[in-house]
Short mmCIF file of N, CA and C in Angstrom, two decimals:
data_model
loop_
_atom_site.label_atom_id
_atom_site.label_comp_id
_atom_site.label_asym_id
_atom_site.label_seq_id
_atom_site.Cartn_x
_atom_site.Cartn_y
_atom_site.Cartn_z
N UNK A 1 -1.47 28.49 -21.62
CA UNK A 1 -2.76 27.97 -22.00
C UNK A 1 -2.90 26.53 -21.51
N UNK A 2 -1.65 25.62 -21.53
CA UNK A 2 -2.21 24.38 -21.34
C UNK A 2 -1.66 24.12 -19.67
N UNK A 3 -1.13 24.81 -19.07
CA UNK A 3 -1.00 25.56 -17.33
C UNK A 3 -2.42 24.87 -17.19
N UNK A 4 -2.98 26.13 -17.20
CA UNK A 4 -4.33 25.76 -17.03
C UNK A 4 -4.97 24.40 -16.94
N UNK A 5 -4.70 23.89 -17.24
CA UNK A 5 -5.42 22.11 -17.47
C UNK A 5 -4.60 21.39 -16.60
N UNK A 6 -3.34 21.76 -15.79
CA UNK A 6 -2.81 21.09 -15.03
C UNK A 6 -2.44 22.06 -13.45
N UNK A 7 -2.63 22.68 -13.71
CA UNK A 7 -2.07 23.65 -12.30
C UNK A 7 -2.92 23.11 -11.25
N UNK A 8 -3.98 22.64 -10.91
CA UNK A 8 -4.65 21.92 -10.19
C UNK A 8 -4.39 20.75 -9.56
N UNK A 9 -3.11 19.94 -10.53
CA UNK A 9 -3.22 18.67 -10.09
C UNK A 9 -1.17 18.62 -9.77
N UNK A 10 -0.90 19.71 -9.40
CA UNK A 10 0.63 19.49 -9.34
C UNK A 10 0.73 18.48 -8.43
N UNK A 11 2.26 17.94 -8.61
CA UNK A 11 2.67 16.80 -7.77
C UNK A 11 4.04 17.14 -6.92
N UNK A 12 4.02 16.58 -5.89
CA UNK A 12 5.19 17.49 -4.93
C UNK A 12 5.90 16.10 -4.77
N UNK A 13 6.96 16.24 -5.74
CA UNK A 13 7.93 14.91 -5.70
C UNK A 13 8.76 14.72 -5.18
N UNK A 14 9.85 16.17 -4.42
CA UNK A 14 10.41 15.97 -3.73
C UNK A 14 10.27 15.45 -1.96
N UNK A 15 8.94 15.31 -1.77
CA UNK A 15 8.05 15.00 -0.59
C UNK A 15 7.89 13.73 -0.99
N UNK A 16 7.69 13.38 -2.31
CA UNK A 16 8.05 11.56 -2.46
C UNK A 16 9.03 11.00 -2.45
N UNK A 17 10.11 11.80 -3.07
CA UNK A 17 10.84 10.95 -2.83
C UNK A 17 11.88 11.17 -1.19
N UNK A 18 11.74 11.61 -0.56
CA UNK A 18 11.79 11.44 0.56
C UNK A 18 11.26 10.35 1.26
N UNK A 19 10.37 9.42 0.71
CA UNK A 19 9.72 8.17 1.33
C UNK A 19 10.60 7.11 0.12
N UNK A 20 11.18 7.26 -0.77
CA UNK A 20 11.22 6.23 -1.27
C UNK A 20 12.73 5.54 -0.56
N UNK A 21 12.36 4.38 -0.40
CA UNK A 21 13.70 3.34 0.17
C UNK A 21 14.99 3.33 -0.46
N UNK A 22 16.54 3.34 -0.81
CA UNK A 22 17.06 3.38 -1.70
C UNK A 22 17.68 1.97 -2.41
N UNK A 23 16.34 1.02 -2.12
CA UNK A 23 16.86 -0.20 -3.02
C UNK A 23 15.51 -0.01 -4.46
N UNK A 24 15.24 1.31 -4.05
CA UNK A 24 13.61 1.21 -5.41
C UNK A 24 13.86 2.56 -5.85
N UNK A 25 15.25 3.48 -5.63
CA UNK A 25 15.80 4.81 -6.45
C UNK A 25 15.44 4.68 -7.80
N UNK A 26 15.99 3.70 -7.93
CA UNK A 26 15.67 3.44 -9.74
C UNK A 26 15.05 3.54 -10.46
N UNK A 27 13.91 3.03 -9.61
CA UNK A 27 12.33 2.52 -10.39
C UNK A 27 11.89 4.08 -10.09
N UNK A 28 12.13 4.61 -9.05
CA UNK A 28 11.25 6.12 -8.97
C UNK A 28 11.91 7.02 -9.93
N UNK A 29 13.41 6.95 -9.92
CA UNK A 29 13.99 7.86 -10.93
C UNK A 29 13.47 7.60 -12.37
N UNK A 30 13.10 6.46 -12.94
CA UNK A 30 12.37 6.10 -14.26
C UNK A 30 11.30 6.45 -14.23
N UNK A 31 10.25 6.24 -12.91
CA UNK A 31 8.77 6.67 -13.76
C UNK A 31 9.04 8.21 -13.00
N UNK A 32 9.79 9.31 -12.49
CA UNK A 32 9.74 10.61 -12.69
C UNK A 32 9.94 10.79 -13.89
N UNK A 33 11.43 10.46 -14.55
CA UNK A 33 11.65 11.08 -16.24
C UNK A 33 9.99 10.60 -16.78
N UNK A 34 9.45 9.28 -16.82
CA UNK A 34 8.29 9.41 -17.74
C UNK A 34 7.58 10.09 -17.71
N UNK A 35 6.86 10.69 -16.22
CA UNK A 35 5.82 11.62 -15.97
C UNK A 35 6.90 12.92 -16.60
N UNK A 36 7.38 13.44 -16.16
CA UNK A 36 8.23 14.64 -16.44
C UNK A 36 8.45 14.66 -18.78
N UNK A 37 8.56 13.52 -19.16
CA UNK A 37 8.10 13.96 -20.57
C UNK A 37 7.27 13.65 -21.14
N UNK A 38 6.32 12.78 -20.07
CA UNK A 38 4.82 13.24 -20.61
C UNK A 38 4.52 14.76 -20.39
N UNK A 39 4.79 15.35 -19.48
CA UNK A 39 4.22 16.19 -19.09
C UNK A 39 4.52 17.38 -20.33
N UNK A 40 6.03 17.24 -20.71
CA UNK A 40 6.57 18.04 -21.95
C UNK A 40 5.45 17.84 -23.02
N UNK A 41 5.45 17.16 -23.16
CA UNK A 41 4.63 16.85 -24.47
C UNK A 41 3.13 17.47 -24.41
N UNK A 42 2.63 16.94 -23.30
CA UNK A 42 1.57 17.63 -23.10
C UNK A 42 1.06 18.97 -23.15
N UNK A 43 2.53 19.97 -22.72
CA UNK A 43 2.38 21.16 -22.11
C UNK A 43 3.18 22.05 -23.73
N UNK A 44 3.49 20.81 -24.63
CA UNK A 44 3.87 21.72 -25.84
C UNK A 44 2.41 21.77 -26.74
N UNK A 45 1.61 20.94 -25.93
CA UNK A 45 0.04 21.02 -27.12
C UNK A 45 -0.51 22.26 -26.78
N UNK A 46 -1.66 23.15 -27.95
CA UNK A 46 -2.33 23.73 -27.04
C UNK A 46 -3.35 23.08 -25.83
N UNK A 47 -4.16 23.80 -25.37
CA UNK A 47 -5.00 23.31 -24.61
C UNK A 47 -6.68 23.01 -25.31
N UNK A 48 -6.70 23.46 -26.25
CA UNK A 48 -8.11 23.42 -27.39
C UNK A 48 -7.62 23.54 -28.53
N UNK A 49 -8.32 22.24 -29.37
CA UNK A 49 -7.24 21.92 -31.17
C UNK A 49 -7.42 22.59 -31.49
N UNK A 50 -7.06 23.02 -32.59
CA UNK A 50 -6.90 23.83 -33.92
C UNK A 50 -8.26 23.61 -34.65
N UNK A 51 -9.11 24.67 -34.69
CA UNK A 51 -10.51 25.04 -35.15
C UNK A 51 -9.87 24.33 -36.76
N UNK A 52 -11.36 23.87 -36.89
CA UNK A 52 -11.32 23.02 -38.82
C UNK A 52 -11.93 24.35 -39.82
N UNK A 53 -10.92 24.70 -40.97
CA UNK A 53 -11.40 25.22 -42.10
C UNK A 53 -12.35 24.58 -42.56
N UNK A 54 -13.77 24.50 -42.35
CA UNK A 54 -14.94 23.48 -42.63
C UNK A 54 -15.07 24.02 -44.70
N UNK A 55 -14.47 25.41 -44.73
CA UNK A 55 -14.95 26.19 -45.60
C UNK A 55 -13.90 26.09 -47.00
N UNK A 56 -12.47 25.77 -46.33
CA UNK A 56 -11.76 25.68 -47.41
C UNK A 56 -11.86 23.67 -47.82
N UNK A 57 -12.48 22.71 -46.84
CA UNK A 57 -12.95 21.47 -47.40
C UNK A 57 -14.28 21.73 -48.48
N UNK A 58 -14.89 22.25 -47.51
CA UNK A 58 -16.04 22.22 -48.57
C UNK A 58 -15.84 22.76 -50.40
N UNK A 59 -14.90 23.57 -50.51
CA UNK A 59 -14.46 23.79 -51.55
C UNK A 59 -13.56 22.71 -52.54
N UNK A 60 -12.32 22.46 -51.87
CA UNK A 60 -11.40 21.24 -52.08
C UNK A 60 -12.19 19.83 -52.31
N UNK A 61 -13.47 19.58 -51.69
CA UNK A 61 -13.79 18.29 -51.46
C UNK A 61 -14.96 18.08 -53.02
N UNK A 62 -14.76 17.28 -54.26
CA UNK A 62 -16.24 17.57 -54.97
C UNK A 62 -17.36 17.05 -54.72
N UNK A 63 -17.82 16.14 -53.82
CA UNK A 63 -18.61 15.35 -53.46
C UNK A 63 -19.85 16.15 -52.78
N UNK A 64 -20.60 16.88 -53.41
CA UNK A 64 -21.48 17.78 -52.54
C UNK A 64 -22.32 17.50 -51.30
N UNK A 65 -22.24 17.88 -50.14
CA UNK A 65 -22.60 17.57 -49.00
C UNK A 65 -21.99 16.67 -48.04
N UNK A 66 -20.99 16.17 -48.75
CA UNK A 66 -20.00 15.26 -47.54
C UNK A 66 -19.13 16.14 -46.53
N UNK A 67 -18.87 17.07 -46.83
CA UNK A 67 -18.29 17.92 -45.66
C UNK A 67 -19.05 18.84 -44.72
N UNK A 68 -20.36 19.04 -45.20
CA UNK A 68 -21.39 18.99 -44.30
C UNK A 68 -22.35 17.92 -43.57
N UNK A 69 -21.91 16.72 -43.95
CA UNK A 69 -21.91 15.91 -43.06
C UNK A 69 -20.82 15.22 -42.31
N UNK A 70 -19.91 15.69 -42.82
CA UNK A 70 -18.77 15.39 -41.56
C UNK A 70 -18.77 16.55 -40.16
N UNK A 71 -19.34 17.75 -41.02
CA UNK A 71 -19.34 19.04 -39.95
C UNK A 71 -20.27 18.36 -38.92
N UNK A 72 -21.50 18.50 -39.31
CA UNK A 72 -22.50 17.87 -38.20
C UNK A 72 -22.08 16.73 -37.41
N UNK A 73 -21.75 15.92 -37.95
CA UNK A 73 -20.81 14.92 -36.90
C UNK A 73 -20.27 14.80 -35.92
N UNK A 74 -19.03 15.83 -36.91
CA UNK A 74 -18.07 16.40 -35.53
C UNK A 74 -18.57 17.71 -34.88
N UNK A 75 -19.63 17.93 -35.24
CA UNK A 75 -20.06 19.58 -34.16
C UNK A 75 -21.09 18.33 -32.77
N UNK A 76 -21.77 17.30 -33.27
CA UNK A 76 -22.18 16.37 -32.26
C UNK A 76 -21.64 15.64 -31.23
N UNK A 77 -20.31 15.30 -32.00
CA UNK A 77 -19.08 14.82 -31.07
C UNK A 77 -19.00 14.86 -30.04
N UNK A 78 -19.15 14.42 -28.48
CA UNK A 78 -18.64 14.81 -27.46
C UNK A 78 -17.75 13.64 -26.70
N UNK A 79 -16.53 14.59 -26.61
CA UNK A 79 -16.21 13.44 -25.16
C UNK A 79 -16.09 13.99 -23.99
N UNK A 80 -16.10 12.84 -22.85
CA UNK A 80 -16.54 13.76 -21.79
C UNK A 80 -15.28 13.29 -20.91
N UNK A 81 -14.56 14.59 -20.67
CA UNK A 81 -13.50 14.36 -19.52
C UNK A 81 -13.40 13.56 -18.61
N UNK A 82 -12.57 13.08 -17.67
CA UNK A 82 -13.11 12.46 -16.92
C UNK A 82 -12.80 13.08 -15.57
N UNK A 83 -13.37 13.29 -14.33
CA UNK A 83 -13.92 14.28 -13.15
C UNK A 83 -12.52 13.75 -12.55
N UNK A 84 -11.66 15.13 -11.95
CA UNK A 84 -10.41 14.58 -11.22
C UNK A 84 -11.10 14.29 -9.36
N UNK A 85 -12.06 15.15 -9.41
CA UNK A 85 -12.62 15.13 -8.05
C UNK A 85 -13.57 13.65 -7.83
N UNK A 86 -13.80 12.27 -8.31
CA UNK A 86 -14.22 11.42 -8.25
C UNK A 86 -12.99 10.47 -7.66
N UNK A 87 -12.22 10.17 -8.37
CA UNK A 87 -10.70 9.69 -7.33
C UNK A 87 -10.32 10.14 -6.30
N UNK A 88 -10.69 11.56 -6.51
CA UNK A 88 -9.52 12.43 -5.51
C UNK A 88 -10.71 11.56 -3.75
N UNK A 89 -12.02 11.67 -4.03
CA UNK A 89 -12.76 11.44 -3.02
C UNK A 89 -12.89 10.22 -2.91
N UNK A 90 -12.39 9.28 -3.66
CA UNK A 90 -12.54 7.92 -3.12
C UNK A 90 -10.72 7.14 -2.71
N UNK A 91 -10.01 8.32 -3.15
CA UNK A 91 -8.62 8.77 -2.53
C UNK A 91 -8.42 8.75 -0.77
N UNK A 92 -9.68 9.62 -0.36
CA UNK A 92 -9.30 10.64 0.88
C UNK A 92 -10.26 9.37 1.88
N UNK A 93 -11.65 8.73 0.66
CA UNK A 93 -12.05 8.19 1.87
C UNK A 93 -11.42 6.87 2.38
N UNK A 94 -10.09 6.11 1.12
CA UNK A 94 -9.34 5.54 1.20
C UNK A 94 -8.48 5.49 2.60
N UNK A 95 -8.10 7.06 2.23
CA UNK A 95 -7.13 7.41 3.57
C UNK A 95 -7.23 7.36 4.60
N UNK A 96 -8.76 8.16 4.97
CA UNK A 96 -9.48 8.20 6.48
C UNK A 96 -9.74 6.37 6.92
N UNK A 97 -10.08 5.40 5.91
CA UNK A 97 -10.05 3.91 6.19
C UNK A 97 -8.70 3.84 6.82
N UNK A 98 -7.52 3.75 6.13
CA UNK A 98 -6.31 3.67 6.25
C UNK A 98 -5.96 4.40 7.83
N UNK A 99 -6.07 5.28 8.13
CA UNK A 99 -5.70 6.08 9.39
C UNK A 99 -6.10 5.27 10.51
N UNK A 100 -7.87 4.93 10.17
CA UNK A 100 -8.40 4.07 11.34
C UNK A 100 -8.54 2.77 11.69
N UNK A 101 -7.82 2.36 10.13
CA UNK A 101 -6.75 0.67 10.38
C UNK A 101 -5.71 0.87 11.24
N UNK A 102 -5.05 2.03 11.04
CA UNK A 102 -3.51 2.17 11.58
C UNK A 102 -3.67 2.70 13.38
N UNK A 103 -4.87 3.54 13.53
CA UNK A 103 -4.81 3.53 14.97
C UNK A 103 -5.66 2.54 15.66
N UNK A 104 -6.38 1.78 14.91
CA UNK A 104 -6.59 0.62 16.06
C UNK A 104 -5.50 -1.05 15.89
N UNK A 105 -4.90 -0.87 14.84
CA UNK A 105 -3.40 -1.57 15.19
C UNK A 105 -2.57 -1.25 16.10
N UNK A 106 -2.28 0.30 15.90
CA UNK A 106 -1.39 0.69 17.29
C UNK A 106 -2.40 0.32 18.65
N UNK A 107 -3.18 0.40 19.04
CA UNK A 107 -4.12 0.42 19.85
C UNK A 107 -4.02 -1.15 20.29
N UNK A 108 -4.63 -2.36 19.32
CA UNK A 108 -4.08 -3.63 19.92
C UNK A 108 -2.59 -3.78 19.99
N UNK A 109 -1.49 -3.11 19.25
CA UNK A 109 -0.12 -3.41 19.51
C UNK A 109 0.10 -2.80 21.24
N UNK A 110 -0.50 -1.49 21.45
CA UNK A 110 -0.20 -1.09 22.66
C UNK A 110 -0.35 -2.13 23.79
N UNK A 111 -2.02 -2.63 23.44
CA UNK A 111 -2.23 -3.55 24.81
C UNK A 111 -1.77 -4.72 24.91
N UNK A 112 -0.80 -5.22 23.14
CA UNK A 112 0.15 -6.33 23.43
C UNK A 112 1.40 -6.09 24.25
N UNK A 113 1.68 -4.95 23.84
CA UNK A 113 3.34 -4.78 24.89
C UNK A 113 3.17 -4.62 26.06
N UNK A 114 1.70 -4.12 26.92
CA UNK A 114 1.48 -3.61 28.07
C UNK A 114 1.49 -5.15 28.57
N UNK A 115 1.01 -6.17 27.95
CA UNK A 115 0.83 -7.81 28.30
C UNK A 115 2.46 -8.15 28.55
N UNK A 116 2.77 -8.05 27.47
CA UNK A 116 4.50 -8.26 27.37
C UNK A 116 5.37 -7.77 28.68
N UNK A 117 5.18 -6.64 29.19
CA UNK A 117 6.14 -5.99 30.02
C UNK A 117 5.45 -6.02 31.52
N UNK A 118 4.04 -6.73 31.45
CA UNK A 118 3.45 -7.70 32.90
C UNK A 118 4.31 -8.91 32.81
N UNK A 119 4.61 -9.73 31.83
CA UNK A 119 5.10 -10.79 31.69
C UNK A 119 6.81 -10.39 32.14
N UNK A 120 7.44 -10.05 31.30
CA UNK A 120 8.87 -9.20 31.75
C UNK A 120 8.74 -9.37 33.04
N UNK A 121 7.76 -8.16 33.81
CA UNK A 121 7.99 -8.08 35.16
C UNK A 121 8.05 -9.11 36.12
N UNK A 122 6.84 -10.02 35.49
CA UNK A 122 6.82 -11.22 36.52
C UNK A 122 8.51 -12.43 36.04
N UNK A 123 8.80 -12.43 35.15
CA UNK A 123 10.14 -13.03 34.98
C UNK A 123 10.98 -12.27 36.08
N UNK A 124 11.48 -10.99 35.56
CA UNK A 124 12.30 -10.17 36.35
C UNK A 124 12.20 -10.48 38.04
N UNK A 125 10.89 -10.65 38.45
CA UNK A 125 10.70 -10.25 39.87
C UNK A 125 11.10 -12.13 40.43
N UNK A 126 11.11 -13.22 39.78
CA UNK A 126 11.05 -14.45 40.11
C UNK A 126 12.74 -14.48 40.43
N UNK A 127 12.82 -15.91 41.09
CA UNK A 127 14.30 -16.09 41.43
C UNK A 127 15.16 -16.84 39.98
N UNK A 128 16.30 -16.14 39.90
CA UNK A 128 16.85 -16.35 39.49
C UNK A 128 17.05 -17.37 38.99
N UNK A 129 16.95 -18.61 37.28
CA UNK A 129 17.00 -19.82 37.21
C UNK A 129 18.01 -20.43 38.15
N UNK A 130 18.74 -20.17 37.86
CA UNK A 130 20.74 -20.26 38.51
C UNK A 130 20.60 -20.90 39.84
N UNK A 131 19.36 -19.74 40.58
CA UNK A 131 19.93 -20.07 41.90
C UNK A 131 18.06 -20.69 42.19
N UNK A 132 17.76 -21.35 41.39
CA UNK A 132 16.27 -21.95 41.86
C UNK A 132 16.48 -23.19 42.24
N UNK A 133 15.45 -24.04 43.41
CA UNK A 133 15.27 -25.19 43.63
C UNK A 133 14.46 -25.60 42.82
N UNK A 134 14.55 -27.12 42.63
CA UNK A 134 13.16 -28.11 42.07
C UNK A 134 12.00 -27.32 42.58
N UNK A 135 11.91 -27.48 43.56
CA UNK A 135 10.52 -26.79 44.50
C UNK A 135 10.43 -25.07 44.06
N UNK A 136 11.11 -24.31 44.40
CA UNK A 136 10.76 -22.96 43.49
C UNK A 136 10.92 -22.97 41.87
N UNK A 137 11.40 -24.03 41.23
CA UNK A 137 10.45 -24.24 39.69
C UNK A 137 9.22 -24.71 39.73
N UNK A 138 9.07 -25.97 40.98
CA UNK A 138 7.62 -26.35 40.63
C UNK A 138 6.94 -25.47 40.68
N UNK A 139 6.58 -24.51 41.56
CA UNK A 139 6.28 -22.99 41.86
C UNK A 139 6.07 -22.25 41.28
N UNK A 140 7.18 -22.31 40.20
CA UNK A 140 6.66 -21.22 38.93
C UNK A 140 5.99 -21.67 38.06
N UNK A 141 6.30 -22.95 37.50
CA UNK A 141 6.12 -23.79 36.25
C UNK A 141 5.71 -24.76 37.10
N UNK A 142 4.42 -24.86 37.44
CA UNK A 142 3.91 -26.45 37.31
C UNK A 142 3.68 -27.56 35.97
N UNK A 143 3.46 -26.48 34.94
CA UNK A 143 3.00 -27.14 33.79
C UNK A 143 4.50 -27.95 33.12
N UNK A 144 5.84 -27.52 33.44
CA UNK A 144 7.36 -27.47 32.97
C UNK A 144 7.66 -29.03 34.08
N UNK A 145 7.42 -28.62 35.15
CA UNK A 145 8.35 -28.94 36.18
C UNK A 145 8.11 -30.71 36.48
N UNK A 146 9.06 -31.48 36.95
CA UNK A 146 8.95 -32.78 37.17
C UNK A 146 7.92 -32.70 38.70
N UNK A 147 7.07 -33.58 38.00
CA UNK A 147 6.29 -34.25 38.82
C UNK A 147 6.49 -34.75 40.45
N UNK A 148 6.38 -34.03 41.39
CA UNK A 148 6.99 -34.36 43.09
C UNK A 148 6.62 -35.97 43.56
N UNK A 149 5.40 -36.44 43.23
CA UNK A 149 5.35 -37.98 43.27
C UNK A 149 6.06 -38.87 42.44
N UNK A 150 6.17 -38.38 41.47
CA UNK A 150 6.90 -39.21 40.79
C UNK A 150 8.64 -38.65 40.11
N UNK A 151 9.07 -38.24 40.31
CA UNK A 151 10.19 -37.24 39.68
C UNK A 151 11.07 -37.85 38.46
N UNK A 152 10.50 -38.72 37.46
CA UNK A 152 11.37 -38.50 36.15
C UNK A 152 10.30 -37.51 35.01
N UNK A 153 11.20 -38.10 34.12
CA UNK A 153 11.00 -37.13 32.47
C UNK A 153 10.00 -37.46 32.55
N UNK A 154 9.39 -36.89 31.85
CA UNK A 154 7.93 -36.89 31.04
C UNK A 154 8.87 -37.47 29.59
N UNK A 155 8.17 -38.27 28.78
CA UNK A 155 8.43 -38.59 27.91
C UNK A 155 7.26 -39.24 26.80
N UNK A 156 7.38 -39.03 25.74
CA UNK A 156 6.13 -39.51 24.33
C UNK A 156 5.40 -40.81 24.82
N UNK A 157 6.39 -41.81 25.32
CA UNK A 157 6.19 -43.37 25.53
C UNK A 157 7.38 -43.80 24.05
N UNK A 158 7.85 -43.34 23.73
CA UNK A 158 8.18 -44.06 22.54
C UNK A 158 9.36 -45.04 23.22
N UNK A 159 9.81 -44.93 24.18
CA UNK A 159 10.59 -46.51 24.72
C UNK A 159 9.77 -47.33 24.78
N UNK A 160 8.70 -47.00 25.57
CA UNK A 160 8.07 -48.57 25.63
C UNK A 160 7.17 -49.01 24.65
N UNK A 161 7.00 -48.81 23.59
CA UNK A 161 6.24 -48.80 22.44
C UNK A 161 7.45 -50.30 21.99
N UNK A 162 6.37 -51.22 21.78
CA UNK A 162 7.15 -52.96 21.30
C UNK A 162 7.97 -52.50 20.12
N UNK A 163 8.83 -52.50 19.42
CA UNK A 163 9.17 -52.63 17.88
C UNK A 163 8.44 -53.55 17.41
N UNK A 164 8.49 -53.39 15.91
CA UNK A 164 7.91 -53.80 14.85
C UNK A 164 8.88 -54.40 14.19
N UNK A 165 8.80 -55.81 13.74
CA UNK A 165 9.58 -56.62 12.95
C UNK A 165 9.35 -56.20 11.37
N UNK A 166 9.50 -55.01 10.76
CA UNK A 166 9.53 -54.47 9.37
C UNK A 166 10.59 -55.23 8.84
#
């Protein structure tokens, strides 16, 4: 009887925990036991309470008409479930977001490595540091390389900057 109220929403845990890392075993092995005796508990209730003897109160009770106004009450009562198919769809459209974050990441990651392994190539294909001249660095690296009119360091200026009598 109370099957019924859950057979819809089974959970396939051994497919989770197959994703879980084993520095967070722990934490998944704790909230399985919780779900797993909630679920006991749940599945020892029926699935619809126990109908009210309206008939043996009304007898027991002396107050005439108070248990016919508790009846009406609770025959007005409603609560209203709450829809598993409202998550489940803001679940999936979650996911389909998620998918088309993840393939246009791969998509700019692709055309970063394709940049990367132009770059590679042009390293690879250049001469060797080892065996380079000044002149085939200037060549590669103008922006690196000492200056041909003038050939020292590049430097901040901080030599020729006066000191300060602090």
């Amino acid at each position: 009887m109370a099957a019924k109220r859950i057979s819809s929403s089974t959970f396939n845990w051994a497919k989770l925990a197959e994703r879980i890392p084993e520095h967070q075993k722990s934490t998944y092995t704790a909230f399985k036991v919780k779900s797993d005796n909630y679920l006991r508990r749940m599945m020892a209730n029926p699935a619809q309470p126990p109908q009210i003897d309206w008939q043996f109160y009304a007898n027991t009770v002396p107050i005439p008409g108070l248990v016919d106004s508790f009846r009406a009450q609770y025959e007005k009562l409603s609560i209203p479930m709450p829809s598993i198919d409202a998550p489940l769809s803001e679940l999936s459209q979650m996911e389909k977001q998620a998918e088309s974050d993840i393939a246009k990441f791969k998509q700019e990651s692709d055309s970063r490595i394709s940049g990367f392994k132009e770059e590679i190539q042009t390293i690879e294909s250049m001469i060797p540091v080892r065996l380079m001249t000044m002149e085939d660095y200037y060549i590669a690296n103008p922006e690196f390389a000492q200056k041909m009119k003038n050939p020292t360091v590049l430097d901040d200026g901080s030599e020729n900057k006066p000191k300060s009598d602090h």
